[in-house]
Tab-separated table of C-alpha atoms in Angstrom:
chain	number	residue	atom	x	y	z
A	1	MET	CA	27.179	-15.680	26.202
A	2	ASP	CA	29.293	-15.900	29.130
A	3	GLU	CA	27.311	-15.911	32.218
A	4	GLN	CA	29.294	-13.536	34.192
A	5	ARG	CA	26.810	-10.438	33.989
A	6	LYS	CA	27.176	-7.664	31.504
A	7	LYS	CA	26.773	-4.316	31.879
A	8	ILE	CA	25.398	-1.849	29.236
A	9	VAL	CA	25.013	2.121	29.154
A	10	ILE	CA	22.900	3.871	27.658
A	11	ALA	CA	23.897	7.218	27.340
A	12	GLY	CA	20.980	9.976	27.159
A	13	GLY	CA	17.093	9.837	28.141
A	14	GLY	CA	15.426	10.961	24.910
A	15	ILE	CA	13.404	8.485	22.979
A	16	THR	CA	15.853	7.082	21.093
A	17	GLY	CA	18.021	6.263	24.960
A	18	LEU	CA	14.346	5.280	26.215
A	19	SER	CA	13.397	2.985	23.304
A	20	ALA	CA	16.824	1.378	23.416
A	21	ALA	CA	16.459	0.498	27.393
A	22	PHE	CA	12.817	-0.690	26.506
A	23	TYR	CA	14.152	-2.899	23.749
A	24	MET	CA	16.793	-4.095	25.820
A	25	GLN	CA	14.896	-4.951	29.028
A	26	GLN	CA	12.713	-6.891	26.420
A	27	GLN	CA	15.379	-9.147	25.258
A	28	ILE	CA	16.903	-9.683	28.501
A	29	ARG	CA	13.262	-11.059	29.766
A	30	ASP	CA	12.635	-13.022	26.745
A	31	ARG	CA	16.030	-14.385	26.457
A	32	ASN	CA	16.647	-14.648	30.543
A	33	LEU	CA	20.345	-12.709	29.506
A	34	PRO	CA	22.473	-11.785	32.580
A	35	ILE	CA	22.781	-8.099	31.379
A	36	ASP	CA	22.414	-4.770	33.835
A	37	VAL	CA	21.148	-1.697	32.455
A	38	ILE	CA	22.147	1.876	33.303
A	39	LEU	CA	20.619	4.838	31.832
A	40	VAL	CA	22.672	7.966	32.447
A	41	GLU	CA	20.678	11.417	31.476
A	42	ALA	CA	22.437	14.919	32.166
A	43	THR	CA	19.213	16.630	32.773
A	44	ASN	CA	16.544	15.697	35.845
A	45	ARG	CA	14.223	14.612	33.612
A	46	LEU	CA	13.305	12.169	30.815
A	47	GLY	CA	11.994	12.857	27.401
A	48	GLY	CA	14.576	14.897	25.654
A	49	LYS	CA	12.512	17.021	23.023
A	50	ILE	CA	9.484	15.559	24.432
A	51	GLN	CA	8.085	17.731	26.832
A	52	THR	CA	4.147	18.343	27.639
A	53	VAL	CA	2.874	20.847	29.582
A	54	ARG	CA	-0.915	20.252	30.815
A	55	ARG	CA	-2.480	23.609	31.727
A	56	ASN	CA	-5.915	24.577	32.864
A	57	GLY	CA	-7.719	21.928	29.970
A	58	TYR	CA	-4.773	23.027	27.599
A	59	ILE	CA	-2.553	19.838	26.297
A	60	ILE	CA	0.801	22.130	25.002
A	61	GLU	CA	3.637	20.678	23.302
A	62	ARG	CA	7.204	22.462	23.835
A	63	GLY	CA	9.093	19.725	21.359
A	64	PRO	CA	7.527	17.858	18.728
A	65	ASP	CA	3.678	17.579	18.472
A	66	SER	CA	3.107	14.333	16.813
A	67	PHE	CA	4.430	11.528	14.595
A	68	LEU	CA	3.740	10.063	10.907
A	69	ILE	CA	1.600	6.943	11.221
A	70	ARG	CA	3.288	5.406	8.310
A	71	LYS	CA	6.078	4.955	10.049
A	72	LYS	CA	5.037	2.198	12.444
A	73	SER	CA	7.576	2.208	14.998
A	74	MET	CA	6.192	4.715	17.444
A	75	ASP	CA	2.354	2.933	17.029
A	76	ARG	CA	3.954	-0.310	17.640
A	77	LEU	CA	6.067	0.638	21.060
A	78	ALA	CA	3.021	2.454	22.106
A	79	GLY	CA	1.025	-1.243	21.843
A	80	GLU	CA	3.712	-2.707	23.743
A	81	LEU	CA	3.336	-0.329	26.100
A	82	GLY	CA	-0.536	-0.548	26.650
A	83	ILE	CA	-1.029	2.860	25.333
A	84	ALA	CA	-2.475	2.479	22.102
A	85	ASP	CA	-5.782	3.202	23.025
A	86	GLN	CA	-4.945	6.963	24.254
A	87	LEU	CA	-3.543	7.773	20.487
A	88	VAL	CA	-5.510	9.906	18.235
A	89	LYS	CA	-5.136	11.606	15.103
A	90	ASN	CA	-4.967	14.927	13.540
A	91	ALA	CA	-8.127	16.475	12.278
A	92	THR	CA	-7.565	17.175	8.464
A	93	GLY	CA	-8.129	20.490	6.823
A	94	GLN	CA	-6.802	22.865	4.212
A	95	SER	CA	-3.355	23.965	4.745
A	96	TYR	CA	-2.315	27.533	3.442
A	97	VAL	CA	1.145	29.264	2.157
A	98	LEU	CA	1.501	32.802	3.159
A	99	LEU	CA	2.473	34.678	-0.116
A	100	ASN	CA	2.146	38.455	-0.539
A	101	ASP	CA	0.063	38.779	2.411
A	102	GLU	CA	-2.410	36.254	1.272
A	103	LEU	CA	-3.151	32.829	2.634
A	104	HIS	CA	-3.508	30.587	-0.975
A	105	PRO	CA	-4.641	26.980	-0.335
A	106	ILE	CA	-2.078	24.358	-0.514
A	107	PRO	CA	-3.277	22.995	-4.132
A	108	GLY	CA	-4.879	19.309	-3.512
A	109	GLY	CA	-3.310	16.403	-4.353
A	110	SER	CA	-0.147	17.849	-3.482
A	111	ILE	CA	2.875	15.437	-2.151
A	112	MET	CA	5.112	17.734	-0.300
A	113	GLY	CA	4.691	20.237	-2.699
A	114	VAL	CA	4.760	17.906	-5.733
A	115	PRO	CA	1.374	18.133	-7.977
A	116	THR	CA	-0.462	14.705	-8.733
A	117	GLU	CA	-3.598	16.545	-9.772
A	118	ILE	CA	-3.406	19.080	-12.485
A	119	ALA	CA	-6.474	20.915	-12.100
A	120	PRO	CA	-6.123	22.434	-8.402
A	121	PHE	CA	-2.536	23.138	-9.334
A	122	LEU	CA	-3.529	25.385	-12.648
A	123	LYS	CA	-6.162	27.088	-10.474
A	124	SER	CA	-3.794	28.102	-7.727
A	125	ASN	CA	-2.799	31.482	-7.571
A	126	LEU	CA	0.539	30.625	-5.702
A	127	PHE	CA	2.104	30.537	-9.282
A	128	SER	CA	2.101	32.986	-12.146
A	129	LEU	CA	0.856	31.782	-15.580
A	130	THR	CA	4.852	31.677	-16.324
A	131	GLY	CA	5.571	29.498	-13.602
A	132	LYS	CA	2.942	27.040	-14.204
A	133	LEU	CA	4.687	26.307	-17.373
A	134	ARG	CA	7.839	26.046	-16.124
A	135	ALA	CA	6.348	23.419	-13.797
A	136	ALA	CA	5.148	21.413	-16.650
A	137	GLY	CA	8.328	20.946	-17.993
A	138	ASP	CA	8.626	18.020	-15.428
A	139	PHE	CA	6.274	16.068	-18.048
A	140	PHE	CA	9.159	16.130	-20.686
A	141	LEU	CA	12.566	16.927	-19.011
A	142	PRO	CA	14.584	13.607	-18.543
A	143	ARG	CA	15.902	12.187	-15.654
A	144	SER	CA	18.887	13.193	-13.864
A	145	ASP	CA	22.479	12.079	-15.130
A	146	ILE	CA	23.610	13.116	-11.439
A	147	GLN	CA	25.645	10.288	-9.381
A	148	GLY	CA	25.615	10.333	-5.399
A	149	ASP	CA	24.014	13.145	-3.368
A	150	GLN	CA	22.427	16.036	-4.586
A	151	SER	CA	20.398	19.305	-2.408
A	152	LEU	CA	16.646	19.385	-2.138
A	153	GLY	CA	16.690	22.549	-3.998
A	154	ALA	CA	19.319	21.673	-6.848
A	155	PHE	CA	16.737	18.355	-7.655
A	156	PHE	CA	13.258	20.366	-7.339
A	157	ARG	CA	14.693	23.276	-8.858
A	158	ARG	CA	15.547	21.404	-12.176
A	159	ARG	CA	12.197	19.446	-12.442
A	160	PHE	CA	9.944	22.819	-11.599
A	161	GLY	CA	11.447	25.738	-11.516
A	162	ASN	CA	12.330	28.293	-9.189
A	163	GLU	CA	8.860	29.690	-8.554
A	164	VAL	CA	6.877	26.116	-7.176
A	165	VAL	CA	10.156	25.647	-5.369
A	166	ASN	CA	10.092	29.094	-3.484
A	167	ASN	CA	6.448	29.313	-3.221
A	168	LEU	CA	5.200	25.981	-2.530
A	169	ILE	CA	8.221	23.146	-2.030
A	170	GLU	CA	10.444	24.960	0.097
A	171	PRO	CA	8.107	26.288	2.969
A	172	LEU	CA	6.790	22.589	2.992
A	173	LEU	CA	10.041	20.654	3.211
A	174	SER	CA	12.366	23.239	4.940
A	175	GLY	CA	10.066	23.241	7.832
A	176	VAL	CA	11.061	19.852	9.061
A	177	TYR	CA	14.456	20.266	9.482
A	178	ALA	CA	14.496	24.459	9.772
A	179	GLY	CA	17.223	24.442	7.140
A	180	ASP	CA	17.954	25.411	3.793
A	181	ILE	CA	16.367	23.219	0.929
A	182	ASP	CA	19.741	24.482	-1.045
A	183	HIS	CA	22.054	22.974	1.158
A	184	MET	CA	19.898	19.549	2.361
A	185	SER	CA	20.617	16.049	1.338
A	186	MET	CA	18.297	14.775	-1.007
A	187	GLU	CA	19.937	11.337	-0.194
A	188	SER	CA	19.213	11.580	3.707
A	189	THR	CA	15.780	13.374	3.917
A	190	PHE	CA	13.695	12.587	0.881
A	191	PRO	CA	15.228	9.766	-1.293
A	192	GLN	CA	11.828	8.320	-2.525
A	193	PHE	CA	11.671	11.314	-4.870
A	194	VAL	CA	14.855	10.115	-6.634
A	195	SER	CA	13.623	6.887	-6.882
A	196	VAL	CA	10.523	7.815	-8.860
A	197	GLU	CA	12.388	9.865	-10.830
A	198	GLU	CA	14.573	7.065	-11.891
A	199	LYS	CA	11.406	4.719	-12.366
A	200	HIS	CA	9.039	7.067	-14.327
A	201	ARG	CA	11.121	9.895	-14.996
A	202	SER	CA	8.412	12.489	-14.857
A	203	LEU	CA	7.899	13.559	-10.791
A	204	ILE	CA	4.512	14.183	-10.997
A	205	LEU	CA	3.134	11.141	-12.984
A	206	GLY	CA	5.196	9.157	-10.770
A	207	MET	CA	3.810	10.405	-7.639
A	208	LYS	CA	0.327	9.956	-9.159
A	209	LYS	CA	0.982	6.363	-10.134
A	210	THR	CA	2.565	5.698	-6.662
A	211	GLN	CA	-0.166	6.944	-4.749
A	212	PRO	CA	-2.907	4.459	-3.308
A	213	LYS	CA	-6.594	5.072	-4.929
A	214	PRO	CA	-8.792	6.409	-2.424
A	215	GLU	CA	-11.089	3.759	-1.101
A	216	GLN	CA	-14.565	3.428	-1.785
A	217	LEU	CA	-17.259	3.924	0.611
A	218	PRO	CA	-19.460	1.021	0.665
A	219	ASN	CA	-22.153	1.514	-1.864
A	220	LYS	CA	-21.523	5.094	-2.197
A	221	GLY	CA	-19.836	6.467	-5.417
A	222	HIS	CA	-17.405	8.888	-3.846
A	223	ALA	CA	-14.358	8.647	-2.185
A	224	ALA	CA	-14.108	8.533	1.731
A	225	LYS	CA	-13.344	11.354	3.616
A	226	LYS	CA	-9.276	11.840	3.794
A	227	GLU	CA	-7.674	10.785	7.009
A	228	GLY	CA	-5.097	12.167	9.415
A	229	ALA	CA	-1.608	11.033	8.769
A	230	PHE	CA	-0.541	11.969	12.072
A	231	HIS	CA	-0.748	10.648	15.684
A	232	THR	CA	-0.354	12.082	18.987
A	233	PHE	CA	-1.541	10.636	22.486
A	234	ARG	CA	-5.036	12.326	23.944
A	235	ASN	CA	-2.671	13.696	26.780
A	236	GLY	CA	0.092	14.594	24.722
A	237	LEU	CA	3.249	12.977	23.478
A	238	GLU	CA	5.059	13.041	27.151
A	239	THR	CA	2.539	9.951	27.878
A	240	ILE	CA	4.659	7.687	26.198
A	241	VAL	CA	7.621	9.055	28.238
A	242	GLU	CA	5.987	8.550	31.620
A	243	ALA	CA	4.975	4.795	30.373
A	244	LEU	CA	8.474	4.011	29.375
A	245	GLU	CA	9.885	5.268	32.791
A	246	GLU	CA	7.030	3.184	34.615
A	247	GLN	CA	7.428	-0.008	32.460
A	248	LEU	CA	11.806	-0.141	32.870
A	249	PRO	CA	11.947	-1.402	36.449
A	250	GLU	CA	14.864	-3.049	35.662
A	251	VAL	CA	16.696	-0.154	34.348
A	252	ASN	CA	18.649	1.751	36.513
A	253	PHE	CA	18.128	5.455	35.653
A	254	ILE	CA	21.003	8.212	36.589
A	255	LYS	CA	19.716	11.615	36.242
A	256	GLY	CA	21.286	14.915	36.351
A	257	VAL	CA	24.548	13.649	35.634
A	258	ARG	CA	26.903	13.983	32.773
A	259	ILE	CA	29.245	11.459	30.742
A	260	GLU	CA	32.733	13.310	31.218
A	261	LYS	CA	34.832	10.456	29.370
A	262	ILE	CA	34.685	7.037	27.347
A	263	GLU	CA	37.973	5.348	27.432
A	264	LYS	CA	38.951	1.772	26.457
A	265	GLU	CA	40.831	-0.934	27.728
A	266	GLU	CA	41.013	-4.098	25.854
A	267	GLU	CA	37.448	-5.534	25.506
A	268	ARG	CA	36.383	-3.444	28.419
A	269	THR	CA	34.738	0.225	28.286
A	270	PHE	CA	34.939	2.585	30.975
A	271	VAL	CA	32.682	5.646	31.367
A	272	THR	CA	33.476	8.613	33.598
A	273	LEU	CA	30.831	10.801	34.958
A	274	ASN	CA	30.893	14.273	36.397
A	275	GLU	CA	30.143	13.390	40.057
A	276	GLY	CA	33.539	11.360	39.862
A	277	SER	CA	32.304	7.363	39.345
A	278	VAL	CA	33.300	5.111	36.703
A	279	ILE	CA	31.331	2.657	35.206
A	280	GLU	CA	32.904	-0.487	33.589
A	281	ALA	CA	30.607	-1.046	30.811
A	282	ASP	CA	30.369	-3.926	28.086
A	283	ALA	CA	28.706	-2.161	25.318
A	284	VAL	CA	27.449	1.699	25.292
A	285	VAL	CA	24.776	3.117	23.466
A	286	LEU	CA	25.136	6.664	22.817
A	287	THR	CA	22.061	8.593	21.985
A	288	THR	CA	23.603	12.222	23.043
A	289	GLY	CA	23.627	14.867	20.358
A	290	HIS	CA	26.762	14.396	17.461
A	291	ALA	CA	28.609	17.540	19.212
A	292	VAL	CA	28.342	15.719	22.403
A	293	ALA	CA	29.993	12.760	20.891
A	294	ARG	CA	32.157	14.540	18.898
A	295	GLN	CA	33.398	16.157	22.475
A	296	LEU	CA	33.498	12.730	24.212
A	297	PHE	CA	35.904	11.191	21.080
A	298	GLU	CA	38.004	14.114	20.602
A	299	PRO	CA	40.937	13.024	22.995
A	300	HIS	CA	40.843	9.685	20.857
A	301	GLY	CA	41.262	11.709	17.767
A	302	ILE	CA	38.042	9.984	16.128
A	303	LEU	CA	34.401	11.566	15.282
A	304	GLN	CA	35.902	15.021	14.644
A	305	GLU	CA	34.469	15.109	11.097
A	306	LEU	CA	31.166	15.369	13.145
A	307	GLU	CA	31.702	18.861	13.327
A	308	ALA	CA	30.492	19.499	9.671
A	309	ILE	CA	27.109	18.581	10.575
A	310	LYS	CA	25.461	22.102	11.365
A	311	THR	CA	22.753	22.986	13.875
A	312	SER	CA	20.110	25.946	13.271
A	313	SER	CA	17.836	27.398	16.208
A	314	VAL	CA	14.336	27.893	16.549
A	315	ALA	CA	11.288	29.143	18.617
A	316	THR	CA	8.038	28.201	19.067
A	317	ILE	CA	5.626	30.031	20.609
A	318	THR	CA	1.883	28.498	22.033
A	319	LEU	CA	-0.804	31.585	22.568
A	320	ALA	CA	-4.293	30.819	24.247
A	321	PHE	CA	-7.552	33.048	23.438
A	322	PRO	CA	-11.032	32.838	23.981
A	323	GLU	CA	-12.567	31.884	20.817
A	324	SER	CA	-14.505	35.329	20.825
A	325	ALA	CA	-11.055	37.235	20.643
A	326	VAL	CA	-9.868	35.535	17.163
A	327	VAL	CA	-11.589	36.049	13.767
A	328	GLN	CA	-10.673	33.500	11.475
A	329	ASP	CA	-12.435	33.528	7.981
A	330	LYS	CA	-10.437	30.740	6.807
A	331	GLU	CA	-11.219	26.937	7.262
A	332	GLY	CA	-8.142	25.058	7.350
A	333	THR	CA	-5.429	24.028	10.524
A	334	GLY	CA	-2.510	26.196	9.486
A	335	PHE	CA	-0.216	27.769	7.126
A	336	LEU	CA	3.394	27.857	6.015
A	337	VAL	CA	5.281	31.121	5.034
A	338	SER	CA	7.010	32.035	1.953
A	339	ARG	CA	10.380	33.277	2.491
A	340	SER	CA	9.751	36.140	0.104
A	341	GLY	CA	7.104	38.037	2.521
A	342	ASP	CA	8.268	40.726	5.557
A	343	TYR	CA	7.441	38.045	8.407
A	344	SER	CA	9.477	36.428	11.344
A	345	ILE	CA	6.992	33.622	11.538
A	346	THR	CA	7.796	30.459	9.423
A	347	ALA	CA	4.283	28.814	10.211
A	348	CYS	CA	1.457	28.367	12.457
A	349	THR	CA	-0.460	25.725	13.503
A	350	TRP	CA	-4.358	26.112	14.552
A	351	LEU	CA	-4.037	23.767	17.165
A	352	ASN	CA	-7.616	23.715	18.216
A	353	ARG	CA	-8.631	22.602	15.134
A	354	LYS	CA	-5.720	20.419	14.376
A	355	TRP	CA	-5.615	18.591	17.228
A	356	PRO	CA	-9.010	19.304	19.248
A	357	THR	CA	-8.341	17.248	22.218
A	358	THR	CA	-5.423	19.872	22.870
A	359	THR	CA	-7.929	22.667	23.631
A	360	PRO	CA	-10.704	23.415	25.730
A	361	ASP	CA	-14.276	24.304	24.510
A	362	GLY	CA	-14.608	28.019	23.891
A	363	LYS	CA	-10.379	28.686	23.137
A	364	VAL	CA	-8.225	28.843	20.423
A	365	LEU	CA	-4.702	27.692	20.774
A	366	LEU	CA	-2.367	28.783	17.882
A	367	ARG	CA	1.431	27.688	17.934
A	368	ALA	CA	3.594	30.032	16.033
A	369	PHE	CA	7.182	29.036	14.810
A	370	VAL	CA	10.184	31.633	14.486
A	371	GLY	CA	13.796	31.179	13.246
A	372	ARG	CA	15.367	29.047	10.512
A	373	ILE	CA	19.195	29.108	8.678
A	374	GLY	CA	20.097	32.872	8.542
A	375	GLU	CA	16.984	34.340	10.621
A	376	GLU	CA	17.811	33.104	14.074
A	377	ALA	CA	18.559	36.384	16.076
A	378	ILE	CA	15.052	36.369	17.247
A	379	VAL	CA	15.374	32.985	19.176
A	380	ASP	CA	17.789	34.767	21.620
A	381	LEU	CA	14.765	37.717	22.233
A	382	PRO	CA	13.369	37.970	25.975
A	383	ASP	CA	10.105	36.027	25.912
A	384	ASP	CA	7.537	39.388	25.679
A	385	GLU	CA	9.419	40.555	22.597
A	386	ILE	CA	8.941	37.540	20.969
A	387	GLU	CA	5.258	37.669	21.529
A	388	GLN	CA	4.742	41.061	20.137
A	389	ILE	CA	6.267	40.292	17.051
A	390	VAL	CA	4.553	37.081	16.556
A	391	LEU	CA	0.984	38.977	17.546
A	392	SER	CA	1.951	41.705	14.896
A	393	ASP	CA	2.704	39.066	12.269
A	394	LEU	CA	-0.472	37.260	13.122
A	395	ARG	CA	-2.573	40.339	13.092
A	396	LYS	CA	-1.739	41.043	9.418
A	397	ILE	CA	-3.082	37.703	8.689
A	398	PHE	CA	-6.219	37.339	10.682
A	399	GLU	CA	-8.117	39.445	13.173
A	400	ILE	CA	-6.959	38.988	16.935
A	401	LYS	CA	-9.041	41.406	18.912
A	402	GLU	CA	-7.164	40.936	22.596
A	403	ASP	CA	-3.910	39.941	23.694
A	404	PRO	CA	-3.351	36.156	24.698
A	405	GLU	CA	-4.649	34.451	28.096
A	406	PHE	CA	-1.278	33.580	28.451
A	407	SER	CA	2.026	32.328	26.058
A	408	ILE	CA	4.617	29.706	26.374
A	409	VAL	CA	7.769	30.437	24.680
A	410	THR	CA	9.966	27.312	23.978
A	411	ARG	CA	13.731	27.634	22.405
A	412	TRP	CA	15.496	25.166	20.793
A	413	LYS	CA	19.526	26.923	20.570
A	414	ASP	CA	21.672	25.161	18.114
A	415	ASP	CA	19.663	21.869	18.400
A	416	ARG	CA	18.182	21.139	14.866
A	417	PRO	CA	20.807	18.784	13.014
A	418	GLN	CA	20.920	19.729	9.269
A	419	TYR	CA	21.346	17.096	6.851
A	420	ARG	CA	23.570	18.602	4.465
A	421	VAL	CA	24.336	16.700	0.988
A	422	GLY	CA	27.226	14.213	1.994
A	423	HIS	CA	25.431	13.608	5.230
A	424	LYS	CA	24.835	9.720	4.388
A	425	LYS	CA	28.392	9.423	3.772
A	426	LEU	CA	29.619	11.260	6.766
A	427	ILE	CA	27.564	9.130	9.053
A	428	ALA	CA	28.721	5.860	7.381
A	429	ASP	CA	32.454	6.841	7.968
A	430	ALA	CA	32.273	8.112	11.653
A	431	LYS	CA	30.335	4.886	12.445
A	432	GLU	CA	33.218	2.823	11.095
A	433	GLN	CA	35.692	4.871	12.354
A	434	LEU	CA	33.966	4.147	16.119
A	435	ARG	CA	33.664	0.519	15.300
A	436	ARG	CA	37.580	0.112	14.576
A	437	ALA	CA	38.414	2.201	17.620
A	438	PHE	CA	35.627	1.445	20.028
A	439	PRO	CA	33.839	-1.586	19.259
A	440	ASN	CA	31.610	-1.977	22.060
A	441	VAL	CA	30.328	2.010	21.433
A	442	GLU	CA	27.148	2.675	18.933
A	443	LEU	CA	25.540	5.889	17.997
A	444	ALA	CA	21.923	6.826	17.612
A	445	GLY	CA	19.720	9.559	17.391
A	446	ALA	CA	18.470	12.540	15.723
A	447	SER	CA	22.270	13.853	14.369
A	448	TYR	CA	22.460	10.838	12.373
A	449	GLU	CA	19.606	8.496	10.796
A	450	GLY	CA	16.294	10.475	10.836
A	451	VAL	CA	14.837	13.260	13.038
A	452	GLY	CA	11.685	12.424	13.138
A	453	LEU	CA	10.148	10.328	16.738
A	454	PRO	CA	9.941	6.887	14.462
A	455	ASP	CA	13.236	7.233	13.000
A	456	CYS	CA	14.799	7.500	16.842
A	457	ILE	CA	13.012	4.664	17.665
A	458	ASP	CA	14.108	2.782	14.924
A	459	GLN	CA	17.537	3.576	15.500
A	460	GLY	CA	17.524	2.758	19.402
A	461	LYS	CA	15.932	-0.592	18.696
A	462	ALA	CA	18.773	-1.123	16.037
A	463	ALA	CA	21.626	0.008	18.436
A	464	VAL	CA	20.518	-2.883	20.774
A	465	ASP	CA	20.258	-5.692	18.284
A	466	ARG	CA	23.825	-5.247	16.925
A	467	VAL	CA	25.007	-4.574	21.060
A	468	ILE	CA	22.921	-8.018	21.737
A	469	GLN	CA	24.261	-9.817	18.577
A	470	ARG	CA	27.954	-8.702	20.087
A	471	LEU	CA	27.743	-9.682	23.387
A	472	ILE	CA	26.222	-13.264	22.479
A	473	LYS	CA	29.152	-15.706	21.501
């Protein structure tokens, strides 16, 4: 690398931008690189969608509440920050689907709705006999001959029929993206199912074969209790944001300022901020959403295809009650709602059961979700109206004797990127356009290659690796 100091701008202070800054600082330290890092965040706080409210002993998440343990990057980052001892696993318990005004247990052995154990599936009241017989067609149907991407809906309807998809698979899979599975890209969301079909033909048999066998307890003849698949932090997800900000002393944070223009002159990239200053940068890692990226590069005639990435709006409401106010005769951690019902809520988590560390003793904490593709008007209603609609729905499902002690409504407007069929190619083409026109700019974040927190961390780290590789001559 040229010994003249280099300057790298990271746009966006969500988990993608913060992890990019962390791994950039790590490389600078480990390799003694002459690089200065500037992180520009349009709001006055860091963390993006990670927002934790700590109130009267409650830990309430406005955005994501956890992350998958099997995706290692978040746990690894927590270890590198020295906060791994603060991680907690979710408590496991029965989950339900609300169908025909009744909570039906999700059949045991289901993996994202695909059965791996036949007996619980056959006993379930989620499906009619006709629906069960149609789903059994998976044992006999040939592999798909579809080349390229396809929708989740088309794939699963072909294998299991409409009833199993509508009553179980759709509520499970669409919840992650608040999207429509009949448009969602298989290739960009759950490609593992295509691989299982290619290898084993039957999804049921294939998923059963590829699942690890339950470990046996020492000197016992029965399987160990199922462990939680998710992690969060004892004091909320914002724990990692606070640790990152504290442990990035060499990063220059500029908050409350927007990037207005990105321009290029030979090898240099110029970043203009809305307060008038211009940063001459050797590289830019752009971790904002795709709409901002498209707007910044509109004057240059590139990234305009990103307009094809649709977004959805959702709202969450967290409700706190005394234990005596809520009568829950079902054991479990929460439920999803089938689209066929007359409900505004799409899901509800019993937080005091799933995440006991969130709730003081003697209290109940519920988190309900509203809004999805085609049903987004509710997100614009005032807080008190959303509360009344949600309470009305919940009171049809179990007894709630009092109004909540307090509630917190959070809206995410046009915020959930939809990975529609063709998404992977769309992103690959956009990144190639950018590489040719602005080789010093990298795209990373939830709009592109994964919406989960570990996916965003992976993208931030990968962008840093590419920048460093390019700058070291």
